[in-house]
Amino acid sequence: MSKVKTAVKIGTLTVKNPVTTASGTFGSGLEMREYVDLRKLGAITVKGTTLKSRAGNPLPRCTETPSGTLNSIGLENPGVDVFVADILPQVAAYETPIIVNIAGSEIPEYGRLAEILENEDAVSALEANVSCPNVKSGGMALGTDPDLVYQVTKLVKENTSKPVIVKLSPNVTDIVSIAKAAEEGGADGLNLINSVLGLAIDIEHKRPALGNIVGGLSGPAIKPIALRMVYQTAQAVTIPIIGLGGIVSWQDAIEFLMAGATAVGIGTGNFLDPATTMKVVDGIEKYLEDHGFSDIHEIIGIAWKGQNAGKEGCHVCSE
Amino acid sequence: MVEQGKILINEHVGKDIWRMELKAPWIAQKARPGQFVNVRLTEHTDPLLRRPISLHGIDADNGIICFLYLVVGKGTKIMSELENGDSLDLLGPLGNGFSTAFQGKRAVLIGGGIGSAPLYPLMEMLKAQKKSVTLIYGAKDQDSIVCLDLYKENQAEVIITTEDGSAGEKGFVTAPFEALLRNESVNYVYACGPSAMLRAVEELTLKYGVDGEISTEANMGCGLGVCLSCSTPGRDGKNRKVCTDGPVFKMGELAYE
Ligand SMILES: Cc1cc2nc3c(=O)[nH]c(=O)nc-3n(C[C@H](O)[C@H](O)[C@H](O)COP(=O)(O)OP(=O)(O)OC[C@H]3O[C@@H](n4cnc5c(N)ncnc54)[C@H](O)[C@@H]3O)c2cc1C
Ligand SMILES: Cc1cc2nc3c(=O)[nH]c(=O)nc-3n(C[C@H](O)[C@H](O)[C@H](O)COP(=O)(O)O)c2cc1C
Ligand code: FES
């Protein structure tokens, strides 16, 4: 057992290491059991859940661009009731904190979802997705308006005692103002970033490559955007950030931590190597050991705090 | 399971078509006809996603698998440039595979273009079960028809169609297929190929009251059932994941828009 401390906190939730999964890229976790030791993850963030089931967007839903993938899944999911009854108990058996990503097409739906999930002990935290680029109403439209982000956050907080993470859209001019709106609304943490709105054209068929026309770009192509947003936001808020966007290796994860993320999420990286999360967990620990750190908090935000700042503890987690 | 396959042969066998043999004992041991492998082509991030390729050969005894692939873009181009002794990162076997437990003796296998790839191990399995096999193989032209010897060695009947008439009958697979359905007894049909062909074959099969299976394609993100990129509507209104519920589906199971 390593002596390096890797536990971090998001609100009242303590996770044993800073590695979670990006919603929608890891199913419920159960599908990945052959490749991943679910117990070794800091937390499992499950596919976005909505009040009613959603069939999702027309095919093709996925195409590839240089070092990125463009997807337009459209939040296909069986609805929160099926999730709670059939899926949640099975995932809970692995005793790893479960973060449930929720999405609504109207603001009140977020409150209702929070209320339903409040009764589920197996749910450790809620992640309000105000940033899905692939649904017509709600989704990203919410996430680009600070007032609406504030309202959604506040409503979710009013309906739950669990930590609330707000997942932000990168498709905004000023990420900091949106992040502050979520913080003011009572968010316990932020997740950034969701995918970046993009387009690809199929020149043989002379039409957009995706059935939904536009899609969300993810993978290494968006890493610099995500890192920049984490770096800026971490300096402007006091709540912890789950940083994600293009992490495919432990080195990428360390960059996010240094930019100021308290935890990291692996999304598209799971598609290249289904064991990416495990390698990131081990890699972070080894990096800390090799560089003489005793606690992960020493490197969180070190890129802007400077070399010695971390040693005094972390303002975000008050440790 | 991720296995590093070692390339034994990577040869050009037809117009833009390559055949690759790999030593991959774990996959060879586990795989069934109709399953596929998700191939990672670089340790870098471009091309990023794995590429799904069907198992064209499964030799469990010798730990060897085989791919038959058409070079269409960046990923398959890289594949064609690999050399003997190189290793290839393989995730698989994935998907459900064909079932062979049908009533009766006579199976018709229909392959359109590179869609013939997964039919070869299926034919071997059916032959091992003493079924009689007819292959209808449709392609653009003579240069796109490959690996026929494999079928002949196994005493399978082979009917060829080409769009330009340079080999076999001129036209599409549907003409000889309908003739078979009309004049002979067909117990089960398997098809793999372009979606327009699958749709036509499925319509004919069901029209003549025969059952069968099709192997379909969809752009995939993960191949593991987690991303829902491949989710395809069924006639019952429920979606199916091509990667884990398929790629093989019962005829009549999927909805066509
Ligand atoms: C289950 C399954 C089995 C397959 N088996 C074979 C086989 O045995 N032999 C063979 O030659 N081809 C097979 N294909 C098709 C093969 O996956 C594509 O031709 C290949 O991914 C193209 O990659 P590329 O980089 O060369 O082309 P590009 O056009 O550059 O690929 C761009 C992106 O689109 C995806 N894509 C493009 N065409 C297809 C397609 N037809 N199906 C799914 N995704 C596609 C690619 O995976 C990639 O993510 C199979 C597809 C599926 C779904
Ligand atoms: C196929 C796919 C499905 C996704 N589904 C969701 C979702 O349901 N809810 C959500 O908040 N984000 C979803 N995302 C966004 C990811 O969680 C993540 O924010 C984004 O992909 C950036 O991270 P990455 O580059 O590591 O993939 C999805 C992304 C992909 C690629
Ligand atoms: S390809 Fe990801 S679910 Fe099928």
XYZ file of C-alpha atoms in Angstrom, chain A residues 37-259:
223
model
C -11.774 -3.175 -11.219
C -14.741 -0.971 -10.357
C -13.700 -0.987 -6.700
C -10.475 0.747 -7.584
C -12.156 3.827 -9.063
C -12.581 6.948 -6.954
C -16.159 7.164 -8.181
C -18.294 5.907 -11.044
C -20.151 8.618 -12.949
C -22.956 6.961 -14.851
C -24.663 7.779 -18.163
C -26.990 10.789 -18.128
C -30.413 10.029 -16.707
C -33.648 11.815 -17.589
C -37.149 11.653 -16.097
C -38.575 9.685 -19.027
C -36.740 7.284 -21.293
C -35.125 8.775 -24.390
C -34.441 6.945 -27.656
C -31.631 9.278 -28.698
C -30.647 10.717 -32.065
C -30.649 9.147 -35.532
C -27.548 7.288 -36.798
C -24.755 7.877 -37.520
C -24.131 9.108 -34.015
C -20.393 9.018 -34.019
C -17.589 9.912 -36.347
C -13.917 10.549 -35.999
C -11.909 13.741 -36.485
C -8.169 14.220 -35.907
C -7.481 13.059 -32.333
C -11.131 13.483 -31.515
C -14.530 11.950 -31.828
C -17.712 13.783 -32.665
C -20.815 12.270 -31.107
C -24.513 13.007 -31.056
C -26.004 10.294 -28.879
C -28.869 12.480 -27.718
C -29.006 11.255 -24.123
C -30.432 7.839 -24.900
C -31.315 6.252 -21.557
C -34.060 4.139 -20.019
C -35.300 6.880 -17.680
C -34.645 7.392 -13.993
C -37.150 4.800 -12.733
C -35.573 1.955 -14.676
C -32.135 3.207 -13.684
C -33.041 3.163 -9.999
C -34.828 -0.184 -10.086
C -32.630 -2.256 -12.387
C -29.198 -0.721 -12.701
C -28.348 1.154 -9.514
C -28.493 -1.831 -7.118
C -26.079 -3.803 -9.295
C -23.558 -0.973 -9.500
C -23.908 -0.291 -5.774
C -22.629 -3.799 -5.049
C -19.137 -2.597 -5.949
C -19.112 -0.154 -3.040
C -17.581 2.631 -5.091
C -19.324 6.004 -4.806
C -21.817 6.516 -7.612
C -22.297 9.940 -9.160
C -25.554 10.154 -11.100
C -25.552 12.527 -14.038
C -28.991 14.088 -14.512
C -30.428 16.082 -17.397
C -33.745 17.799 -17.971
C -35.388 19.458 -20.916
C -37.108 21.943 -18.582
C -35.675 23.391 -15.376
C -38.293 21.782 -13.065
C -37.230 18.331 -14.276
C -33.877 18.788 -12.565
C -35.675 19.316 -9.261
C -37.854 16.282 -9.777
C -34.847 14.096 -10.652
C -33.007 15.275 -7.546
C -36.053 14.503 -5.430
C -36.366 10.960 -6.829
C -32.671 10.212 -6.365
C -32.615 11.711 -2.862
C -34.249 8.501 -1.608
C -31.503 6.303 -3.008
C -28.727 5.620 -0.520
C -26.604 4.131 -3.275
C -26.343 7.535 -4.945
C -23.367 9.438 -3.536
C -23.691 12.658 -5.500
C -25.639 14.259 -8.325
C -24.090 15.784 -11.386
C -26.430 18.216 -13.133
C -25.654 18.240 -16.829
C -26.522 21.721 -18.055
C -24.342 21.285 -21.076
C -25.419 18.486 -23.365
C -24.841 19.697 -26.933
C -27.093 16.985 -28.332
C -30.568 17.715 -27.058
C -32.846 20.306 -28.595
C -34.348 21.828 -25.474
C -32.637 22.190 -22.126
C -29.104 20.871 -22.337
C -26.586 23.338 -23.588
C -29.060 26.211 -23.853
C -29.282 26.160 -20.072
C -25.564 25.951 -19.614
C -24.756 29.073 -21.564
C -26.845 31.437 -19.419
C -25.517 32.231 -15.926
C -28.998 32.982 -14.555
C -30.374 29.653 -15.712
C -27.331 27.798 -14.361
C -27.902 29.500 -11.022
C -31.592 28.519 -11.037
C -30.942 24.880 -11.940
C -28.239 24.559 -9.315
C -30.380 26.105 -6.621
C -33.352 23.910 -7.493
C -31.287 20.731 -7.386
C -29.745 21.765 -4.066
C -33.198 22.398 -2.612
C -34.261 18.883 -3.500
C -31.298 16.917 -2.272
C -28.970 16.579 0.674
C -26.341 14.933 -1.500
C -23.393 16.833 -2.938
C -24.304 18.561 -6.196
C -21.834 18.861 -9.040
C -22.709 21.068 -11.997
C -21.372 19.975 -15.359
C -20.553 22.987 -17.481
C -20.526 23.552 -21.188
C -17.358 24.771 -22.859
C -19.499 26.377 -25.554
C -19.521 29.754 -23.820
C -17.520 32.944 -24.076
C -16.852 33.308 -20.365
C -16.618 30.045 -18.462
C -15.778 31.809 -15.211
C -19.063 33.705 -15.023
C -21.029 30.473 -15.538
C -18.917 28.674 -12.945
C -19.530 31.459 -10.440
C -23.266 31.274 -11.096
C -23.207 27.577 -10.214
C -21.175 28.293 -7.096
C -23.617 30.973 -6.008
C -26.473 28.558 -6.634
C -24.884 26.301 -4.028
C -22.937 23.806 -6.137
C -20.544 21.606 -4.153
C -18.394 21.006 -7.184
C -18.036 21.614 -10.898
C -17.393 19.239 -13.738
C -15.655 20.712 -16.764
C -15.821 20.239 -19.584
C -18.602 18.650 -21.564
C -17.950 18.124 -25.260
C -17.301 20.999 -27.641
C -19.920 21.647 -30.307
C -18.599 20.705 -33.725
C -19.355 19.503 -37.240
C -17.922 17.081 -39.782
C -18.979 16.722 -43.417
C -19.047 13.493 -45.383
C -17.788 14.613 -48.785
C -18.874 11.432 -50.601
C -22.483 11.822 -49.524
C -22.195 15.643 -49.515
C -23.913 16.055 -46.186
C -23.035 16.317 -42.489
C -21.441 13.119 -41.198
C -23.780 12.838 -38.218
C -27.511 12.150 -38.362
C -28.015 15.011 -35.924
C -25.836 17.295 -38.108
C -23.819 18.760 -35.196
C -22.214 16.828 -32.385
C -19.972 17.105 -29.382
C -16.236 16.866 -29.912
C -14.339 14.907 -27.277
C -10.951 13.272 -26.898
C -7.381 14.643 -27.017
C -8.392 17.312 -29.551
C -10.204 19.244 -26.802
C -7.658 18.805 -24.021
C -6.075 22.256 -24.334
C -9.510 23.885 -24.204
C -10.490 21.887 -21.153
C -7.216 22.565 -19.377
C -7.463 26.287 -20.005
C -11.016 26.341 -18.632
C -10.040 24.386 -15.535
C -7.031 26.650 -15.001
C -9.133 29.813 -15.222
C -12.084 28.520 -13.248
C -10.069 26.987 -10.423
C -8.638 30.406 -9.643
C -12.046 32.020 -9.564
C -14.111 29.627 -7.429
C -13.583 27.899 -4.094
C -15.416 24.660 -4.883
C -13.587 21.610 -6.257
C -13.482 20.856 -9.963
C -13.629 17.509 -11.705
C -11.499 18.169 -14.764
C -11.989 16.231 -17.950
C -11.644 16.501 -21.681
C -9.184 14.416 -23.627
C -7.516 12.539 -20.786
C -6.048 9.332 -22.205
C -3.069 8.873 -19.888
C -1.971 9.538 -16.323
C 0.240 12.336 -17.612
C -2.846 14.091 -18.970
C -4.529 13.651 -15.590
C -1.570 15.203 -13.774
C -1.851 18.229 -16.057
C -5.483 18.682 -15.035
C -4.607 18.394 -11.349
C -1.861 20.959 -11.774
C -4.297 23.253 -13.565
